[in-house]
Coordinates of C-alpha atoms and ligand atoms in Angstrom, one line a residue:
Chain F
X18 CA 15.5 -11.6 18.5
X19 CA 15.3 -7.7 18.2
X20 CA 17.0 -5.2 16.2
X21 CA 19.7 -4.7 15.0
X22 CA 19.6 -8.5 14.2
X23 CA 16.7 -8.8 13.1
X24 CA 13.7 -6.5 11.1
X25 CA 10.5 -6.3 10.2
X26 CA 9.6 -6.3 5.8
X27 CA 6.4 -4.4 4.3
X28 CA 4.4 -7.0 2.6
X29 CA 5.4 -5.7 -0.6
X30 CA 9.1 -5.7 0.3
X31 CA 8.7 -9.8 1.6
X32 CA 6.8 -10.4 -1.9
X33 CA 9.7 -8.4 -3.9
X34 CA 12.4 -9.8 -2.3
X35 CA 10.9 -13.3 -2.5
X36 CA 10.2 -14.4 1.2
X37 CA 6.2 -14.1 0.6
X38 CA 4.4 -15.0 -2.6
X39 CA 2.2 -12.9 -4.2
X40 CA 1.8 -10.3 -7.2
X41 CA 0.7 -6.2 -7.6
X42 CA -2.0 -5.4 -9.0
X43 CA -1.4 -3.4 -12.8
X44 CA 2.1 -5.1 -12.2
X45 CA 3.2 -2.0 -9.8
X46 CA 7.0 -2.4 -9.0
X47 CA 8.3 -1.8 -6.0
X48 CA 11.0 1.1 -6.0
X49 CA 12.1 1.0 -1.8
X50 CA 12.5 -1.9 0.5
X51 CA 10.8 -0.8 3.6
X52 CA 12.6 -2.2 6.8
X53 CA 10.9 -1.5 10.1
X54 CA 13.4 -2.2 13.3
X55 CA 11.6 -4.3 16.1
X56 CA 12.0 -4.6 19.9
X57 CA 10.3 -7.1 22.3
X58 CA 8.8 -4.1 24.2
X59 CA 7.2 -2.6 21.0
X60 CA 7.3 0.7 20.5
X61 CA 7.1 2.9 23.3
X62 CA 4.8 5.6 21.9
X63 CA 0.8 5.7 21.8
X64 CA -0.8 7.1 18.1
X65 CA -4.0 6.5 17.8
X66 CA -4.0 5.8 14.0
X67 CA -0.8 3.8 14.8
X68 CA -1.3 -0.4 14.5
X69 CA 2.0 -0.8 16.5
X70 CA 1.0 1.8 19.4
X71 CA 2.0 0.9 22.5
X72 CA -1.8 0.8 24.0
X73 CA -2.8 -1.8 21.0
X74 CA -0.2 -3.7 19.7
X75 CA 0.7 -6.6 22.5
X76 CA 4.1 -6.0 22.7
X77 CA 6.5 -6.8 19.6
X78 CA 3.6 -8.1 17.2
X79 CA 3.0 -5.4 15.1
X80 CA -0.1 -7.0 13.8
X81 CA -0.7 -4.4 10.5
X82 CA 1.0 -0.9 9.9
X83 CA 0.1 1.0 6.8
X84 CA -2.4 -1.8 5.8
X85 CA -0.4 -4.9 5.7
X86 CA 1.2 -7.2 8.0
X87 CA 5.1 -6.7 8.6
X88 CA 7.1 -10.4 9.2
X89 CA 10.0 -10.3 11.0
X90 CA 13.2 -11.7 8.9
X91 CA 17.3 -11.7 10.1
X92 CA 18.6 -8.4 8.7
X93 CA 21.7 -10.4 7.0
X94 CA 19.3 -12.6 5.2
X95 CA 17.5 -9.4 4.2
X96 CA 20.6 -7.6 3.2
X97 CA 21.8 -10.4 0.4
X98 CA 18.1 -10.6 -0.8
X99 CA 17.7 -7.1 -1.4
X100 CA 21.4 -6.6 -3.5
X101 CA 20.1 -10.0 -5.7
X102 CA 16.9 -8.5 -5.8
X103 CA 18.6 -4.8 -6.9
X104 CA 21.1 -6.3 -9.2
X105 CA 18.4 -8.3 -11.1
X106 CA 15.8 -5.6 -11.4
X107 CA 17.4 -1.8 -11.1
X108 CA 14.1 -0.2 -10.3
X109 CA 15.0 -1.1 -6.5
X110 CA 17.0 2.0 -6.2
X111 CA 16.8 2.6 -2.2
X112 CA 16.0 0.7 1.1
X113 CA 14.5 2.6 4.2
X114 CA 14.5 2.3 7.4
X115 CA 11.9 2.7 10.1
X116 CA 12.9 3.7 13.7
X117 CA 10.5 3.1 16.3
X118 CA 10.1 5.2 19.4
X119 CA 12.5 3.7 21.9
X120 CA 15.8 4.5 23.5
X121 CA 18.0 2.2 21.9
X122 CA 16.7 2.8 18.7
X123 CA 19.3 5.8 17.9
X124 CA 22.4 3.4 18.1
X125 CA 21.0 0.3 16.6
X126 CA 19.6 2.6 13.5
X127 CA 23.0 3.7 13.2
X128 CA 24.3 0.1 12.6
X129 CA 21.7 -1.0 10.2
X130 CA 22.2 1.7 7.8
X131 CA 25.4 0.9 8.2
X132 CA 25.3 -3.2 7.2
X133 CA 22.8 -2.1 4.5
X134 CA 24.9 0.3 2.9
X135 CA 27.6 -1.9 3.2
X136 CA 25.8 -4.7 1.6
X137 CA 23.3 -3.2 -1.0
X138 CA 25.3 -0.1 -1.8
X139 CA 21.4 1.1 -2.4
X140 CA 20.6 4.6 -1.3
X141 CA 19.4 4.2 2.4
X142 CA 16.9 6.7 4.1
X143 CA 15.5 6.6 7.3
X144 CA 12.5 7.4 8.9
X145 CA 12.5 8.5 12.5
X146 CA 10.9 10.4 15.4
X147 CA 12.8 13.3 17.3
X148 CA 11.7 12.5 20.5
X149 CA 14.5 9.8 20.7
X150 CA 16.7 11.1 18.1
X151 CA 18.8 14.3 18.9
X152 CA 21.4 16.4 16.5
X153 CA 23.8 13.9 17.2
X154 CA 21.8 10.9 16.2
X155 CA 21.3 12.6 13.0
X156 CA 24.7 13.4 12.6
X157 CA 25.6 9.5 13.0
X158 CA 23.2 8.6 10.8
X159 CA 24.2 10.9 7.9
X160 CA 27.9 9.6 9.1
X161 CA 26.3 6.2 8.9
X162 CA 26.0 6.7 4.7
X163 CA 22.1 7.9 5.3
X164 CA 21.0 10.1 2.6
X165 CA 17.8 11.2 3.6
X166 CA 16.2 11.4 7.1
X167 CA 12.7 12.0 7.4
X168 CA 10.4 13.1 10.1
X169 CA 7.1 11.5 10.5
X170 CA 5.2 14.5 11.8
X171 CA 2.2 13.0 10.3
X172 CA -0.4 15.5 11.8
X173 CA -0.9 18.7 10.3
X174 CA -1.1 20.9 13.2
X175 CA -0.3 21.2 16.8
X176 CA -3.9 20.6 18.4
X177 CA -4.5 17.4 16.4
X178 CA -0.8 16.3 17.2
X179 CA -1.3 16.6 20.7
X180 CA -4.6 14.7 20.1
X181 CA -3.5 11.4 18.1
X182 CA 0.3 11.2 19.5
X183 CA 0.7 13.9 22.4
X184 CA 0.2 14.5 25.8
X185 CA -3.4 14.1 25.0
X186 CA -3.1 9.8 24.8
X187 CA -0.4 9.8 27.2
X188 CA 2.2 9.6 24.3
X189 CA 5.6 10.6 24.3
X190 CA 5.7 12.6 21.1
X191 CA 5.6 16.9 21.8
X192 CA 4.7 19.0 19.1
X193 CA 7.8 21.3 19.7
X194 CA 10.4 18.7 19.7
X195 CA 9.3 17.7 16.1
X196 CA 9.7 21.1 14.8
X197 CA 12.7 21.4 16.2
X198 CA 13.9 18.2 14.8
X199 CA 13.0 18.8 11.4
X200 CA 15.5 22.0 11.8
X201 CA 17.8 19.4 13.6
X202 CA 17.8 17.5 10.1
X203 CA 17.6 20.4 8.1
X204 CA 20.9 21.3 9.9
X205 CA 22.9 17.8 9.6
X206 CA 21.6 17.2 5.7
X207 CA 22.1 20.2 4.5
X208 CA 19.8 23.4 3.6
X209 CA 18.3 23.2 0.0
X210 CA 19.6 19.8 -0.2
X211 CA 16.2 18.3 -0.7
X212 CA 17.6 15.3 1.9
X213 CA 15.0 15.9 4.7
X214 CA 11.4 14.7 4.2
X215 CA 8.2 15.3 6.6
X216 CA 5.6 12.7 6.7
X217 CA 1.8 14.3 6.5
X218 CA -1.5 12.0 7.0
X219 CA -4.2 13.5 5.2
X220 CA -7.4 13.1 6.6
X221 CA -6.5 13.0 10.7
X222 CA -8.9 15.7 11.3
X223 CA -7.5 18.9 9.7
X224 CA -9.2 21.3 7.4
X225 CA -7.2 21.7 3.9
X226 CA -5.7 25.2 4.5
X227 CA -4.0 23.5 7.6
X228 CA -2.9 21.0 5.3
X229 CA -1.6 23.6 3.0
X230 CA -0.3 25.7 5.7
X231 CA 1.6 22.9 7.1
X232 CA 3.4 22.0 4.0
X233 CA 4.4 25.5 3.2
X234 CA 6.1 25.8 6.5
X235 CA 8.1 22.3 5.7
X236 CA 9.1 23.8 2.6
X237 CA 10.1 27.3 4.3
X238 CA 11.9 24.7 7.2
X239 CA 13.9 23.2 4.1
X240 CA 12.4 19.8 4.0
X241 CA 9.9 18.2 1.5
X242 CA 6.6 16.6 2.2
X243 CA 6.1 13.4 1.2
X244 CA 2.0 12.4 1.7
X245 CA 0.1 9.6 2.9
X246 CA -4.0 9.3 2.9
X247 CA -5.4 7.8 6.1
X248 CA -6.1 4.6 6.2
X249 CA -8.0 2.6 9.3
X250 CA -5.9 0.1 10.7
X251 CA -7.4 -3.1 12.7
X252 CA -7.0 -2.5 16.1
X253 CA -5.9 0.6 15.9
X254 CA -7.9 3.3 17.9
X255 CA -8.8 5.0 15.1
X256 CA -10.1 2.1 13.5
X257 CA -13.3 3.5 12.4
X258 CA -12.5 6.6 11.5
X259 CA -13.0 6.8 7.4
X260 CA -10.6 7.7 5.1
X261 CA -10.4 11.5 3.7
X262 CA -12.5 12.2 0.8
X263 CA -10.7 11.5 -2.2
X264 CA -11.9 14.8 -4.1
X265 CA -9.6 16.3 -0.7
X266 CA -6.9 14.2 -1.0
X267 CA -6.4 14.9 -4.9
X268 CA -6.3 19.0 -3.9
X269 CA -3.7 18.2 -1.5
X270 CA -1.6 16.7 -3.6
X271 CA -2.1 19.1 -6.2
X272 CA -1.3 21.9 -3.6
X273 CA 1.9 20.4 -2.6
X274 CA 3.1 19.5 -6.2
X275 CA 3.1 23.1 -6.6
X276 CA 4.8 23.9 -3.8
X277 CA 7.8 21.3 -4.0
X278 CA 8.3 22.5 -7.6
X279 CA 8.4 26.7 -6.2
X280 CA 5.5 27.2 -8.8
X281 CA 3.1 28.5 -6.2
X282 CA 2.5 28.9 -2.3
X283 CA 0.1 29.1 0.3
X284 CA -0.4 32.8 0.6
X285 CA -1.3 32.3 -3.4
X286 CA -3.5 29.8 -2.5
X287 CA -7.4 30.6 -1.7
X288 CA -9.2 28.5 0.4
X289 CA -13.3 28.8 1.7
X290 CA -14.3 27.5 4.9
X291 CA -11.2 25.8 4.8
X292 CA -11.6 23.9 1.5
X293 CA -8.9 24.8 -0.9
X294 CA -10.8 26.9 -4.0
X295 CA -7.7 28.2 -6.3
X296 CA -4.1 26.9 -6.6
X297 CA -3.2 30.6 -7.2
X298 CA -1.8 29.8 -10.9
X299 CA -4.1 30.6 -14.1
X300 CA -6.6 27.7 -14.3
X301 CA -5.2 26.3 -17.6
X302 CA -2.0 25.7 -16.2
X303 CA -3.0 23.9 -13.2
X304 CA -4.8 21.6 -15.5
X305 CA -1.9 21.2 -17.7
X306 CA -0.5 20.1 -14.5
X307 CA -2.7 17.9 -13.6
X308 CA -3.2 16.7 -16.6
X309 CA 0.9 15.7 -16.4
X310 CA -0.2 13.1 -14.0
X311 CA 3.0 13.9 -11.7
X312 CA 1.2 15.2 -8.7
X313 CA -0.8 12.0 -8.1
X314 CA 2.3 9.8 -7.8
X315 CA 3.6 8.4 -4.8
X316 CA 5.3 11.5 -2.8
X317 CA 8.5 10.6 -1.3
X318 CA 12.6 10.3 -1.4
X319 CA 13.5 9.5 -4.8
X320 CA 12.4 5.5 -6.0
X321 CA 10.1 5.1 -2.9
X322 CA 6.7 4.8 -4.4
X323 CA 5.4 2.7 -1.6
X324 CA 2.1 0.2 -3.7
X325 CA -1.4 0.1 -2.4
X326 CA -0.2 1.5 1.0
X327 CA -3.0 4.2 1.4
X328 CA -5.9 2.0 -0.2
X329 CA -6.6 -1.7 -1.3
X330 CA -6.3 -2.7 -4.6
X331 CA -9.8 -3.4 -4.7
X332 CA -10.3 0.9 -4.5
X333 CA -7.5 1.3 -6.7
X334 CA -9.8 -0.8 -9.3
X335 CA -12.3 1.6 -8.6
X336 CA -10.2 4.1 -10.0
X337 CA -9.6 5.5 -6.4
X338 CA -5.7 5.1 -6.2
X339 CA -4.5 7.4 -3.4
X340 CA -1.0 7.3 -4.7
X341 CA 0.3 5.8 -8.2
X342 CA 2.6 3.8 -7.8
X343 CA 3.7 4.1 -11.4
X344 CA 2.9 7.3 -13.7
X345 CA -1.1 7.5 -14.5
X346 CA -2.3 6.8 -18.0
X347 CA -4.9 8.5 -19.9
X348 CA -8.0 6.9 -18.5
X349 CA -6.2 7.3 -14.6
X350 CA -5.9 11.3 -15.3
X351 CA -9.2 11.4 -16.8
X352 CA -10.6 10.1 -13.3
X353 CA -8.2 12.0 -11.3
X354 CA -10.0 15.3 -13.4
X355 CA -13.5 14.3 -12.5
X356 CA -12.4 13.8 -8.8
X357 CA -10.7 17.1 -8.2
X358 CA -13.1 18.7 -10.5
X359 CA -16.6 17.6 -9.4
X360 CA -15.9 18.8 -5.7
X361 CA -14.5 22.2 -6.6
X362 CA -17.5 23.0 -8.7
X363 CA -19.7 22.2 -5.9
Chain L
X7 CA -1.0 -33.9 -12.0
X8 CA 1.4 -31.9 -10.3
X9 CA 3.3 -29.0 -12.3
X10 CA 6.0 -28.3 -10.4
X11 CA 4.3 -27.9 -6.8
X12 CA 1.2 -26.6 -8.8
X13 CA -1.6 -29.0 -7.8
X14 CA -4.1 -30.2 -11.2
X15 CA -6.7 -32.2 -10.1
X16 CA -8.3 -34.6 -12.9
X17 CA -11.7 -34.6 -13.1
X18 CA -11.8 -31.2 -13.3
X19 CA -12.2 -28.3 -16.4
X20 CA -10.6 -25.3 -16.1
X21 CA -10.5 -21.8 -17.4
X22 CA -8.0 -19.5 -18.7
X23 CA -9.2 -17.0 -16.2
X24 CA -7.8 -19.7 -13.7
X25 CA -10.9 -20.7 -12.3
X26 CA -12.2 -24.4 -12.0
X27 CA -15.4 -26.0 -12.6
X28 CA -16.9 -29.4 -11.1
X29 CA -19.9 -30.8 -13.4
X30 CA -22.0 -32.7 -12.1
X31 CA -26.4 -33.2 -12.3
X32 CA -26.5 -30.1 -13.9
X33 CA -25.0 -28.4 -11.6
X34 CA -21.4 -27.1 -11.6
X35 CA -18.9 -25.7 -8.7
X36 CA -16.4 -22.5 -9.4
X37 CA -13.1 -22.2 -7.7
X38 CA -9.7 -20.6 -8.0
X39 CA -7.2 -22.7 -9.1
X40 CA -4.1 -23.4 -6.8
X41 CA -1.4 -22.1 -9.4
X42 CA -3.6 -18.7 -9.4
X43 CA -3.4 -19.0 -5.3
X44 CA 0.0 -19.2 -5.2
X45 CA 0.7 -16.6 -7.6
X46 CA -1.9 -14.0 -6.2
X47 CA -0.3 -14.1 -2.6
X48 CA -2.9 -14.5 0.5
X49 CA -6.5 -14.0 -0.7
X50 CA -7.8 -11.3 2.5
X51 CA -11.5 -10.2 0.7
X52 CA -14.0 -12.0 -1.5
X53 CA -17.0 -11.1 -3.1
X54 CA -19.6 -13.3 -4.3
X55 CA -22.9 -13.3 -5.9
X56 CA -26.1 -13.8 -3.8
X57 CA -27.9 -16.9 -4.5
X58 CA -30.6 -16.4 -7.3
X59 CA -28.4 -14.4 -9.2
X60 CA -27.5 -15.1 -13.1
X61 CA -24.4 -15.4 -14.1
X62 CA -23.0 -15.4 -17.8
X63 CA -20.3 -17.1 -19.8
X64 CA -17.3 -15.1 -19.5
X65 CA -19.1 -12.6 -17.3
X66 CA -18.1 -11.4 -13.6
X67 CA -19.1 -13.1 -11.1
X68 CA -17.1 -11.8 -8.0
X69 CA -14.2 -9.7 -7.2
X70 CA -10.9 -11.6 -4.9
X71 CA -8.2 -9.3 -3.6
X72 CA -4.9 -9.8 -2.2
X73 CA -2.5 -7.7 -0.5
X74 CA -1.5 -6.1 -3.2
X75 CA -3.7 -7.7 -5.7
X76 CA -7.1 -7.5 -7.2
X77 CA -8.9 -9.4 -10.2
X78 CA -12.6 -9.5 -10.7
X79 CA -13.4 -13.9 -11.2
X80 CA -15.6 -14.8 -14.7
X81 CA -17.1 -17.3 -14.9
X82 CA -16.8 -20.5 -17.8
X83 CA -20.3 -21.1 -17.6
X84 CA -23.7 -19.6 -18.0
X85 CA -26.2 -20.6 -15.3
X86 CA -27.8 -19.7 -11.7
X87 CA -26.2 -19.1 -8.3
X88 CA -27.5 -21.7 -6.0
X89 CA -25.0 -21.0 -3.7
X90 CA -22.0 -19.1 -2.6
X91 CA -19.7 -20.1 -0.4
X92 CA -20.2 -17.8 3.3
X93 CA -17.7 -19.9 4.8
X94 CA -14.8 -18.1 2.3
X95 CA -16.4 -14.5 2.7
X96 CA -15.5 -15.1 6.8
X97 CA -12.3 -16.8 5.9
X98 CA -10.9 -15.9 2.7
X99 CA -7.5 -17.7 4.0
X100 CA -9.5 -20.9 2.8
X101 CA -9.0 -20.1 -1.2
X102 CA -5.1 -20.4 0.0
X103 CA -5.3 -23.4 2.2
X104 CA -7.7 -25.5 0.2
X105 CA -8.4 -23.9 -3.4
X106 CA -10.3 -27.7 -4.4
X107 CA -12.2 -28.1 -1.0
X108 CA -13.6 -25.7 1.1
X109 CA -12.1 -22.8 -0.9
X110 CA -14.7 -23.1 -2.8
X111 CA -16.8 -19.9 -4.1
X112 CA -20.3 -20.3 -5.6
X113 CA -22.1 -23.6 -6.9
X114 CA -24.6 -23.2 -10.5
X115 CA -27.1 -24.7 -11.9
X116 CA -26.0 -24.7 -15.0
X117 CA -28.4 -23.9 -18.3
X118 CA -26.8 -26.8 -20.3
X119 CA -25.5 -30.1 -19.1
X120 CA -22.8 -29.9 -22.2
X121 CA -19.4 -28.6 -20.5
X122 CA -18.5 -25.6 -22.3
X123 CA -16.0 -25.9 -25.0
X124 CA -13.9 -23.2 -24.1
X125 CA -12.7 -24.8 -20.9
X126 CA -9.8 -26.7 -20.8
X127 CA -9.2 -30.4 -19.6
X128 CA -5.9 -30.8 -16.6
X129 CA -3.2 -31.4 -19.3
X130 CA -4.4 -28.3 -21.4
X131 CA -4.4 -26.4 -18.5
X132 CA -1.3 -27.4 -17.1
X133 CA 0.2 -25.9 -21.0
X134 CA -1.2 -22.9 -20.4
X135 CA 0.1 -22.6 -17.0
X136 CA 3.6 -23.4 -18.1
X137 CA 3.0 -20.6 -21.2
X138 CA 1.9 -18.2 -18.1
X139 CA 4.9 -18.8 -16.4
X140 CA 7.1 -18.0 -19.3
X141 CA 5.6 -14.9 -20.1
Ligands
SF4_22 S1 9.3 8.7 1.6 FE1 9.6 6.5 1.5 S2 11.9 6.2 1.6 FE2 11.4 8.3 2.3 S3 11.3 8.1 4.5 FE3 9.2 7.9 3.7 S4 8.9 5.7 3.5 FE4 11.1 6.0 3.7

């Protein structure tokens, strides 16, 4: 069985809808059931942070991706559990889908959007790569009742692209094909219509100004950001790599708050040695910011908030939640302040 | 007893923190309690005390993490850690597959052969289950 029939569940998606017991820790919610289409070839590119790339996944068992294992489950089945699971709790507000890199994956995206927005009347967003998805895909899928796309650039600039998911590891993915494709969705969606997101990995490799840099030029492209902090999968070639420090992650996110809400940019921004050293806002509103708690949430289309995807729970009891899954409370922002704090002073 | 599919062995006492305790000689084993497996999801990471350590009444002993879960254990009893169980920090899949047998996660010697008062006897626990379950 492959997709369209059939598609793989997050962990927390199996647990919500009720095909895998278990229960999140602080009694997160989950806001977006994450599909992930399947094929028995795999997927056809080779990133080397990537539990499902080609070089180490074995074919269709995509052992972990984003920490967790993915079961496969008919996408009927899936379908009526997500608009029971919807109608019972109304936090489920959206269900994405994941495209893999293969050549059928354009038409058979276009059909499960469909069926799901047929029979969840959720929001649907998808999640795809340009190197097999052209204009015209994108305009199907926005035909399709999409109402997002998002690119998963993931690295923040061209040199480490080419590196993790380029010509570099034999991939398929080209640095100027994503750009283009971002401006491809940009086109279909709509210009300032906040529909078209960009994935970013922090912690691949890049300094924070390239971070920074990266996001601004999303933002200028017309699509949001949405961040993830890198996590080692098993088997993955970057298994060993650690994850970015959380002091680095917190500026990033901080950064690209400000920029998604037009309050400042990069050219405000002041970085040293690459290390971002001033938001370029007065220092006692950036901590009124901060101190908000909004910049620290899950970064994403609206409702996705995506639990313990970027660290296990036993770091977020260690008070080193990468993205909250829920709004931080008083003792969370206090700890988010010490973490941003403590490396900028150094 | 059985609550539901819940397995409640007799014989046992058993904590509000959903841990069991074997007594026995003056020594007692901890576990986790199936109804706490089920609910928790698969158990990937455990962490256990090294043998020699103390443990208090009510005080951590360990941490146990799911997928999308994580509770640190306490345990009902004061005592010593003779041993912990290696076989679970290899394969934490055993707290799901056999909570009452090789699940198992450290063994005491305890500093008083009176079962502590606090813990609750199958049908008690089984209440407080159900009460759980409600909330
Ligand atoms: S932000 Fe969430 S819903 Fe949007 S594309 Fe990414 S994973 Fe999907």
């Amino acid at each position: 069985m492959a997709s369209p029939d059939t598609v793989r569940l997050s962990t927390a998606a199996a647990m919500t809808l009720g095909f895998q017991r278990g229960k999140f820790y602080r009694n997160a919610k989950l806001g977006c059931i994450n599909l992930l289409m399947e094929y028995d070839h795999g997927c056809r590119a080779n990133c080397l942070y990537c539990g499902q790339a080609s070089g180490v996944a074995e074919g269709p068992e995509c052992k972990s991706l984003i920490r967790v294992a993915w079961p496969s489950y008919p996408l009927t089945k899936v379908i009526a559990a997500t608009r029971k699971a919807a109608e019972r709790d109304p936090f489920i507000q959206r269900v994405c889908v994941s495209a893999l890199t293969s050549p059928e994956a354009p038409k058979d995206l276009v059909r499960i959007v469909q069926a799901v927005k047929a029979g969840t009347g959720l929001r649907v967003s998808t999640l795809i790569t340009p190197t097999v998805f052209t204009r015209e895909d994108m305009a199907c899928i926005r035909a399709a009742g999409a109402e997002n796309i998002t690119v998963a650039v993931d690295a923040a600039t061209v040199e480490l692209f080419d590196a993790l998911r380029g010509s570099v590891t034999g991939g398929l993915h080209r640095w100027a094909r994503y750009m283009e494709g971002i401006a491809d969705a940009v086109s279909v969606m709509g210009n300032g219509a906040r529909a078209v997101g960009v994935h970013l990995i922090i912690g691949l490799g890049e300094s924070e100004e390239e971070a920074v840099r990266f996001i601004q030029g999303c933002y200028d492209r017309g699509a949001r950001v949405h961040l993830f902090s890198f996590y080692p999968e098993k088997k993955a070639a970057l298994q060993n790599r650690s994850q970015p420090p959380i002091s680095q992650y917190r500026r990033i996110q901080l950064a690209r708050h400000l920029i998604d809400r037009g309050l400042s940019r990069f050219d405000a921004m002041r970085f040293e040695g690459g290390r971002l050293t001033a938001f370029g806002l007065p220092q006692e509103e950036v901590l009124a910011i901060l101190r908000g708690g909004t910049p620290f949430m899950t970064t994403g289309c609206s409702g996705c908030n995506r639990p313990y995807a970027n660290e296990t729970p036993s770091q977020a009891l260690e008070g080193k939640l990468r993205n909250y899954p829920f709004a931080p409370n008083p003792q969370d922002i206090g700890m988010i302040e010490s973490q941003i704090v403590e490396r900028v002073m150094e | 007893m059985e609550l539901e599919k819940t397995v409640i062995p007799e014989g046992l006492r058993y904590s509000r923190g959903h841990v069991w305790a074997a007594f026995e000689n003056g020594l007692c084993v901890l576990g986790w309690t199936d109804y706490i497996q089920q609910n928790a999801g698969d158990v990937n990471y455990v962490e256990l005390p090294e043998p020699g350590k103390r443990v208090e009444k009510d005080q951590e002993f360990g941490t146990i993490e799911t997928s999308k879960w994580v509770d640190r254990l306490y345990s009902p009893i004061a005592g010593e850690v003779v041993a912990s169980n290696r076989e679970v920090l290899q394969r934490p899949e055993l707290i799901n597959q056999a909570p009452f047998g090789e699940g198992w996660l450290v063994l005491l010697r305890v500093d008083t052969a009176v079962e502590s008062p606090t813990l609750l006897s199958p049908d008690e626990y089984a209440a407080y289950v159900q009460t759980c379950e409600e909330r």
